[in-house]
Amino acid sequence: MKRLDQVLARDGVPAELELVIDHIMIACKDIAYKLAQGELAGILGATEDENVQGETQKKLDVISNDLLKDILIDNPYVKAIGSEEEDYTVASTTPGKYLVTFDPLDGSSNIDVNLSVGTIFSVLEAPEDDRAADDQSIFLQNGRKQVAAGYVLYGPSAILVLTTGKGVNFFTLDQTVGEFVLTKEGIQIPADTSEFAINMSNQRFWEPEMKQYIDDCLLGEEGPLAKRYNMRWVASMVAEVHRILVRGGIFMYPYDNRDPSKAGKLRLMYEGNPMSMIVEQAGGASSTGRMDIMDVQPEGIHDRVPVVLGSKNEVAKVVAYHTK
Ligand code: P6P
């Protein structure tokens, strides 16, 4: 089986980018180890602190964030990082050509109940101008500018899903040697699906168009969508996206009127964009409901975005509900 570095070399990934990905994997292998230790590691549960999102931080949120931040800001090819758990972007100790954004432990509310969580990351090239490493505006590039995107799903096995713009590959962490090895390549999402993922408890907060689509799904064969749907909700975006990559489906965290300025719960720079690059590279689609997520121009590192992604023909139906 090919190791990660062999696949990156085969795909012509620049050595500098390969080192950035390698350092992200060093941090993720440590996170996987700590998660697998569970209670034995004495690091489950919550801290007393809230992050910039207003969410109570789990101990492992902070530990995972620090593992990724510490190794990346010392990477000779990283200029700065942005994280869900950091109020502001953090400048590297050295000049570099890449910017990395990440959600260090997505779905962390699942940790204490031993369900799947994940690390999501996105790599951009720093603009070739004289803006300083601590200037947040260097990150404000749309998702089409990403040069790599991936996640590590910490499930029954630890799986790295990665794209560098030449398709999507799965790498499974071989715990016997501590290496990610290629286990599936050229992932293609089925174009059609009968499985949707959404948090139904938020239904009263959605726009009418999203309410109508879900109502029509629930009408099944007798309704306008003329098929029986199944539903899943893991409350871990990484797990939902992985299921969709493997067997198709549609995942939605739509616009939510609880705080109109937030446009939904999920963050553009380190959730929406990396997952959209992965899904599109696997033949799927990813939309706000009205436009491709990767065409959204960010205005801040913690911008939120409505998310509708997965099987391209089902995403097209949701977009049609929103744009007719
Ligand atoms: P809710 C996890 O906190 C997350 O950011 C995503 O991983 C997940 O899809 C979503 O939020 C779950 O949100 O409102 O169902 O708890």
Tab-separated table of C-alpha atoms and ligand atoms in Angstrom:
chain	number	residue	atom	x	y	z
A	1	MET	CA	0.000	0.000	0.000
A	2	LYS	CA	1.216	3.501	-0.867
A	3	ARG	CA	2.105	5.862	1.985
A	4	LEU	CA	0.772	9.433	1.977
A	5	ASP	CA	4.139	10.889	0.949
A	6	GLN	CA	4.369	8.495	-2.014
A	7	VAL	CA	0.904	9.548	-3.256
A	8	LEU	CA	1.697	13.257	-2.850
A	9	ALA	CA	4.940	12.782	-4.817
A	10	ARG	CA	3.059	10.778	-7.500
A	11	ASP	CA	0.521	13.624	-7.801
A	12	GLY	CA	3.252	16.243	-8.237
A	13	VAL	CA	2.473	18.081	-4.999
A	14	PRO	CA	5.227	20.677	-4.322
A	15	ALA	CA	7.646	19.612	-1.584
A	16	GLU	CA	6.766	22.706	0.469
A	17	LEU	CA	3.047	21.816	0.456
A	18	GLU	CA	3.889	18.199	1.227
A	19	LEU	CA	5.705	19.333	4.387
A	20	VAL	CA	2.677	21.416	5.444
A	21	ILE	CA	0.378	18.399	5.009
A	22	ASP	CA	2.924	16.186	6.777
A	23	HIS	CA	2.970	18.510	9.804
A	24	ILE	CA	-0.833	18.584	9.921
A	25	MET	CA	-0.729	14.771	9.961
A	26	ILE	CA	1.797	14.726	12.827
A	27	ALA	CA	-0.670	16.767	14.903
A	28	CYS	CA	-3.633	14.625	13.806
A	29	LYS	CA	-1.849	11.380	14.732
A	30	ASP	CA	-1.330	12.792	18.220
A	31	ILE	CA	-5.004	13.868	18.392
A	32	ALA	CA	-6.067	10.359	17.276
A	33	TYR	CA	-3.931	8.826	20.022
A	34	LYS	CA	-5.370	11.126	22.721
A	35	LEU	CA	-8.951	10.440	21.562
A	36	ALA	CA	-8.363	6.676	21.583
A	37	GLN	CA	-7.107	6.942	25.180
A	38	GLY	CA	-10.509	8.444	26.154
A	39	GLU	CA	-11.000	8.692	29.910
A	40	LEU	CA	-7.544	7.196	30.468
A	41	ALA	CA	-5.955	10.379	29.110
A	42	GLY	CA	-7.815	12.476	31.703
A	43	ILE	CA	-8.614	15.116	29.076
A	44	LEU	CA	-12.307	14.644	28.384
A	45	GLY	CA	-14.946	17.151	29.406
A	46	ALA	CA	-15.237	20.914	29.054
A	47	THR	CA	-13.070	23.854	30.068
A	48	GLU	CA	-14.397	26.985	31.778
A	49	ASP	CA	-13.773	28.967	28.580
A	50	GLU	CA	-15.779	29.988	25.521
A	51	ASN	CA	-14.315	30.405	22.038
A	52	VAL	CA	-14.934	33.317	19.687
A	53	GLN	CA	-18.010	31.429	18.419
A	54	GLY	CA	-19.550	31.619	21.920
A	55	GLU	CA	-19.199	27.826	22.306
A	56	THR	CA	-17.856	26.220	25.500
A	57	GLN	CA	-14.460	24.731	24.662
A	58	LYS	CA	-13.814	21.063	25.375
A	59	LYS	CA	-10.381	20.304	26.833
A	60	LEU	CA	-9.588	18.403	23.625
A	61	ASP	CA	-10.666	21.400	21.499
A	62	VAL	CA	-7.889	23.416	23.119
A	63	ILE	CA	-5.329	20.583	23.088
A	64	SER	CA	-6.023	19.810	19.412
A	65	ASN	CA	-5.864	23.480	18.478
A	66	ASP	CA	-2.525	23.940	20.239
A	67	LEU	CA	-1.026	20.810	18.615
A	68	LEU	CA	-1.907	22.108	15.131
A	69	LYS	CA	-1.018	25.761	15.844
A	70	ASP	CA	2.340	24.994	17.459
A	71	ILE	CA	3.641	22.735	14.680
A	72	LEU	CA	2.326	24.927	11.828
A	73	ILE	CA	3.583	28.311	13.033
A	74	ASP	CA	7.091	26.780	13.121
A	75	ASN	CA	6.715	25.265	9.631
A	76	PRO	CA	9.123	27.093	7.267
A	77	TYR	CA	6.484	27.227	4.510
A	78	VAL	CA	3.523	28.529	6.569
A	79	LYS	CA	2.971	32.302	6.822
A	80	ALA	CA	-0.032	32.233	9.175
A	81	ILE	CA	-2.853	30.072	10.486
A	82	GLY	CA	-6.536	30.650	11.264
A	83	SER	CA	-8.509	28.431	13.615
A	84	GLU	CA	-12.075	28.089	14.869
A	85	GLU	CA	-10.575	28.217	18.355
A	86	GLU	CA	-8.481	31.376	17.834
A	87	ASP	CA	-10.081	34.842	17.969
A	88	TYR	CA	-7.564	36.137	15.402
A	89	THR	CA	-5.251	34.605	12.825
A	90	VAL	CA	-1.771	33.749	14.160
A	91	ALA	CA	1.431	34.723	12.337
A	92	SER	CA	4.125	32.109	11.798
A	93	THR	CA	7.601	32.508	13.257
A	94	THR	CA	9.023	32.435	9.718
A	95	PRO	CA	7.936	33.817	6.317
A	96	GLY	CA	6.118	31.215	4.210
A	97	LYS	CA	3.996	30.802	1.089
A	98	TYR	CA	0.991	28.994	2.607
A	99	LEU	CA	-1.922	29.896	4.846
A	100	VAL	CA	-3.686	27.132	6.790
A	101	THR	CA	-7.150	27.316	8.342
A	102	PHE	CA	-8.562	24.542	10.477
A	103	ASP	CA	-11.319	23.377	12.774
A	104	PRO	CA	-9.135	21.362	15.147
A	105	LEU	CA	-11.885	19.145	16.528
A	106	ASP	CA	-15.171	19.393	14.665
A	107	GLY	CA	-18.178	17.830	16.377
A	108	SER	CA	-16.482	17.934	19.754
A	109	SER	CA	-19.841	17.764	21.559
A	110	ASN	CA	-19.654	14.068	20.567
A	111	ILE	CA	-16.391	13.398	22.435
A	112	ASP	CA	-17.900	12.723	25.864
A	113	VAL	CA	-20.351	10.216	24.354
A	114	ASN	CA	-17.600	8.458	22.360
A	115	LEU	CA	-18.942	9.323	18.891
A	116	SER	CA	-16.994	10.381	15.792
A	117	VAL	CA	-15.228	13.753	15.613
A	118	GLY	CA	-12.758	15.150	13.110
A	119	THR	CA	-10.111	17.697	12.162
A	120	ILE	CA	-10.867	19.807	9.064
A	121	PHE	CA	-8.138	21.789	7.266
A	122	SER	CA	-7.738	24.051	4.247
A	123	VAL	CA	-4.555	25.372	2.578
A	124	LEU	CA	-4.347	28.637	0.611
A	125	GLU	CA	-1.386	30.402	-0.959
A	126	ALA	CA	-0.461	33.665	0.738
A	127	PRO	CA	-0.935	36.675	-1.593
A	128	GLU	CA	2.371	37.791	-3.130
A	129	ASP	CA	2.207	41.308	-1.743
A	130	ASP	CA	3.690	43.128	1.206
A	131	ARG	CA	0.866	42.503	3.666
A	132	ALA	CA	2.205	41.264	7.010
A	133	ALA	CA	1.648	37.761	8.358
A	134	ASP	CA	-0.635	39.144	11.084
A	135	ASP	CA	-2.876	40.959	8.559
A	136	GLN	CA	-6.106	38.915	8.642
A	137	SER	CA	-7.045	40.147	5.164
A	138	ILE	CA	-4.501	37.812	3.523
A	139	PHE	CA	-6.915	34.945	4.336
A	140	LEU	CA	-9.934	36.571	2.642
A	141	GLN	CA	-9.843	34.486	-0.557
A	142	ASN	CA	-12.734	32.449	-1.970
A	143	GLY	CA	-12.732	28.661	-1.811
A	144	ARG	CA	-11.635	28.280	-5.443
A	145	LYS	CA	-8.186	29.508	-4.318
A	146	GLN	CA	-7.586	26.505	-2.040
A	147	VAL	CA	-4.576	24.372	-3.049
A	148	ALA	CA	-5.445	21.517	-0.665
A	149	ALA	CA	-8.290	20.521	1.645
A	150	GLY	CA	-8.884	17.555	3.880
A	151	TYR	CA	-10.135	16.110	7.090
A	152	VAL	CA	-9.186	13.348	9.490
A	153	LEU	CA	-12.225	11.411	10.749
A	154	TYR	CA	-11.546	9.882	14.175
A	155	GLY	CA	-14.008	6.993	14.008
A	156	PRO	CA	-13.590	3.244	14.484
A	157	SER	CA	-10.493	3.923	12.363
A	158	ALA	CA	-8.706	7.214	11.727
A	159	ILE	CA	-9.143	8.125	8.058
A	160	LEU	CA	-7.517	11.042	6.231
A	161	VAL	CA	-9.557	12.303	3.267
A	162	LEU	CA	-7.454	14.609	1.108
A	163	THR	CA	-7.589	16.502	-2.160
A	164	THR	CA	-4.854	18.609	-3.749
A	165	GLY	CA	-7.036	19.324	-6.777
A	166	LYS	CA	-6.515	15.953	-8.495
A	167	GLY	CA	-9.431	13.983	-7.048
A	168	VAL	CA	-10.127	12.673	-3.553
A	169	ASN	CA	-8.232	9.868	-1.801
A	170	PHE	CA	-8.766	8.009	1.494
A	171	PHE	CA	-5.795	7.114	3.727
A	172	THR	CA	-6.253	4.913	6.782
A	173	LEU	CA	-3.966	5.349	9.793
A	174	ASP	CA	-2.020	2.117	10.220
A	175	GLN	CA	-1.557	2.186	13.993
A	176	THR	CA	1.126	-0.543	13.815
A	177	VAL	CA	3.533	1.779	11.992
A	178	GLY	CA	1.951	5.204	12.639
A	179	GLU	CA	1.517	5.987	8.918
A	180	PHE	CA	-1.478	7.011	6.812
A	181	VAL	CA	-1.696	4.532	3.902
A	182	LEU	CA	-3.761	4.816	0.716
A	183	THR	CA	-6.919	2.692	1.041
A	184	LYS	CA	-9.256	4.184	-1.577
A	185	GLU	CA	-8.608	6.548	-4.473
A	186	GLY	CA	-10.639	8.510	-7.021
A	187	ILE	CA	-13.700	8.791	-4.766
A	188	GLN	CA	-16.920	9.568	-6.661
A	189	ILE	CA	-20.138	10.607	-4.875
A	190	PRO	CA	-23.275	8.960	-6.372
A	191	ALA	CA	-25.185	11.677	-8.275
A	192	ASP	CA	-28.534	10.711	-6.731
A	193	THR	CA	-29.586	9.931	-3.179
A	194	SER	CA	-32.545	9.229	-0.915
A	195	GLU	CA	-30.734	10.121	2.328
A	196	PHE	CA	-30.756	13.610	3.820
A	197	ALA	CA	-28.979	14.961	6.900
A	198	ILE	CA	-30.335	18.016	8.713
A	199	ASN	CA	-31.072	19.008	12.324
A	200	MET	CA	-34.899	18.906	12.174
A	201	SER	CA	-35.232	20.645	15.567
A	202	ASN	CA	-34.280	23.909	13.821
A	203	GLN	CA	-37.146	23.679	11.306
A	204	ARG	CA	-39.004	26.767	12.619
A	205	PHE	CA	-35.884	28.910	12.030
A	206	TRP	CA	-35.412	27.998	8.341
A	207	GLU	CA	-36.349	30.011	5.279
A	208	PRO	CA	-39.643	28.933	3.637
A	209	GLU	CA	-37.781	27.369	0.681
A	210	MET	CA	-35.850	24.964	2.940
A	211	LYS	CA	-39.029	24.151	4.920
A	212	GLN	CA	-40.785	23.294	1.639
A	213	TYR	CA	-37.970	21.023	0.418
A	214	ILE	CA	-37.892	19.063	3.674
A	215	ASP	CA	-41.708	18.880	3.809
A	216	ASP	CA	-41.643	17.415	0.287
A	217	CYS	CA	-38.948	14.898	1.284
A	218	LEU	CA	-41.193	13.759	4.147
A	219	LEU	CA	-44.124	13.250	1.746
A	220	GLY	CA	-42.060	10.414	0.218
A	221	GLU	CA	-43.311	8.547	-2.854
A	222	GLU	CA	-46.666	10.440	-2.775
A	223	GLY	CA	-44.985	13.846	-2.807
A	224	PRO	CA	-43.470	15.949	-5.635
A	225	LEU	CA	-40.016	14.406	-5.092
A	226	ALA	CA	-41.609	10.956	-5.650
A	227	LYS	CA	-39.239	8.875	-3.526
A	228	ARG	CA	-38.937	7.591	0.031
A	229	TYR	CA	-36.207	9.433	1.916
A	230	ASN	CA	-34.190	8.282	4.925
A	231	MET	CA	-32.644	10.684	7.460
A	232	ARG	CA	-29.363	10.783	9.367
A	233	TRP	CA	-27.932	13.347	11.840
A	234	VAL	CA	-24.635	12.658	13.632
A	235	ALA	CA	-23.968	16.268	14.758
A	236	SER	CA	-20.466	15.889	13.352
A	237	MET	CA	-20.001	17.409	9.895
A	238	VAL	CA	-16.907	15.283	9.232
A	239	ALA	CA	-18.880	12.060	9.831
A	240	GLU	CA	-21.781	13.269	7.646
A	241	VAL	CA	-19.500	14.269	4.765
A	242	HIS	CA	-17.633	10.966	5.000
A	243	ARG	CA	-20.888	8.994	4.745
A	244	ILE	CA	-21.800	11.058	1.671
A	245	LEU	CA	-18.409	10.417	0.030
A	246	VAL	CA	-18.887	6.679	0.592
A	247	ARG	CA	-22.585	6.178	-0.308
A	248	GLY	CA	-24.051	9.510	-1.389
A	249	GLY	CA	-26.490	11.774	0.445
A	250	ILE	CA	-27.176	15.428	1.108
A	251	PHE	CA	-26.076	17.389	4.191
A	252	MET	CA	-27.697	20.687	5.093
A	253	TYR	CA	-27.069	23.305	7.768
A	254	PRO	CA	-29.195	26.069	6.222
A	255	TYR	CA	-29.734	29.771	6.878
A	256	ASP	CA	-31.177	30.128	10.374
A	257	ASN	CA	-33.053	33.267	11.505
A	258	ARG	CA	-31.943	32.964	15.139
A	259	ASP	CA	-29.128	35.378	14.261
A	260	PRO	CA	-29.501	36.625	10.662
A	261	SER	CA	-25.959	38.022	10.671
A	262	LYS	CA	-24.591	34.507	11.148
A	263	ALA	CA	-26.318	32.975	8.086
A	264	GLY	CA	-26.323	29.575	9.761
A	265	LYS	CA	-23.957	27.797	12.136
A	266	LEU	CA	-21.113	26.507	9.985
A	267	ARG	CA	-17.996	28.534	9.221
A	268	LEU	CA	-16.885	29.280	5.671
A	269	MET	CA	-13.086	29.298	5.944
A	270	TYR	CA	-12.500	26.065	7.873
A	271	GLU	CA	-15.691	24.044	7.374
A	272	GLY	CA	-17.633	25.174	4.294
A	273	ASN	CA	-14.727	25.753	1.918
A	274	PRO	CA	-12.574	22.662	2.641
A	275	MET	CA	-15.602	20.355	2.616
A	276	SER	CA	-16.810	21.981	-0.613
A	277	MET	CA	-13.458	21.420	-2.349
A	278	ILE	CA	-13.498	17.764	-1.286
A	279	VAL	CA	-17.127	17.241	-2.357
A	280	GLU	CA	-16.709	18.960	-5.737
A	281	GLN	CA	-13.461	17.056	-6.405
A	282	ALA	CA	-15.486	13.874	-5.757
A	283	GLY	CA	-18.137	14.846	-8.328
A	284	GLY	CA	-20.624	16.288	-5.844
A	285	ALA	CA	-21.947	19.820	-5.395
A	286	SER	CA	-21.816	22.363	-2.570
A	287	SER	CA	-24.072	25.402	-2.369
A	288	THR	CA	-25.408	28.024	0.021
A	289	GLY	CA	-28.766	27.157	-1.550
A	290	ARG	CA	-28.363	30.045	-3.964
A	291	MET	CA	-24.687	29.972	-5.068
A	292	ASP	CA	-21.650	27.696	-4.914
A	293	ILE	CA	-20.012	27.978	-1.502
A	294	MET	CA	-16.548	28.222	-3.047
A	295	ASP	CA	-17.614	31.375	-4.903
A	296	VAL	CA	-18.533	33.199	-1.665
A	297	GLN	CA	-16.139	36.094	-0.978
A	298	PRO	CA	-15.178	36.001	2.725
A	299	GLU	CA	-15.215	39.238	4.740
A	300	GLY	CA	-13.820	37.767	7.956
A	301	ILE	CA	-11.957	34.649	9.110
A	302	HIS	CA	-14.995	33.474	11.125
A	303	ASP	CA	-17.696	34.176	8.509
A	304	ARG	CA	-20.619	31.761	8.605
A	305	VAL	CA	-22.279	30.224	5.563
A	306	PRO	CA	-25.415	28.184	4.861
A	307	VAL	CA	-24.385	24.705	3.666
A	308	VAL	CA	-26.120	22.328	1.242
A	309	LEU	CA	-23.686	19.699	-0.079
A	310	GLY	CA	-23.526	16.156	-1.438
A	311	SER	CA	-25.025	14.232	-4.359
A	312	LYS	CA	-25.079	16.732	-7.206
A	313	ASN	CA	-28.599	15.982	-8.496
A	314	GLU	CA	-30.124	16.358	-5.008
A	315	VAL	CA	-28.219	19.601	-4.342
A	316	ALA	CA	-29.584	20.860	-7.681
A	317	LYS	CA	-33.125	20.174	-6.440
A	318	VAL	CA	-32.536	22.193	-3.249
A	319	VAL	CA	-31.062	25.059	-5.285
A	320	ALA	CA	-34.132	24.941	-7.555
A	321	TYR	CA	-36.394	25.344	-4.497
A	322	HIS	CA	-34.369	28.418	-3.494
A	323	THR	CA	-34.103	30.065	-6.913
A	324	LYS	CA	-37.443	29.400	-8.643
B	1	P6P	P1	-26.111	21.003	15.938
B	1	P6P	C1	-20.343	20.581	15.265
B	1	P6P	O1	-20.481	21.503	16.339
B	1	P6P	C2	-20.829	21.291	14.015
B	1	P6P	O2	-20.043	22.410	13.784
B	1	P6P	C3	-20.826	20.339	12.835
B	1	P6P	O3	-19.806	19.411	12.895
B	1	P6P	C4	-22.186	19.676	12.919
B	1	P6P	O4	-22.676	19.266	11.650
B	1	P6P	C5	-23.071	20.770	13.518
B	1	P6P	O5	-22.206	21.673	14.201
B	1	P6P	C6	-24.062	20.205	14.510
B	1	P6P	O6	-24.880	21.283	14.936
B	1	P6P	O7	-26.865	22.317	15.938
B	1	P6P	O8	-26.923	19.866	15.362
B	1	P6P	O9	-25.484	20.646	17.267
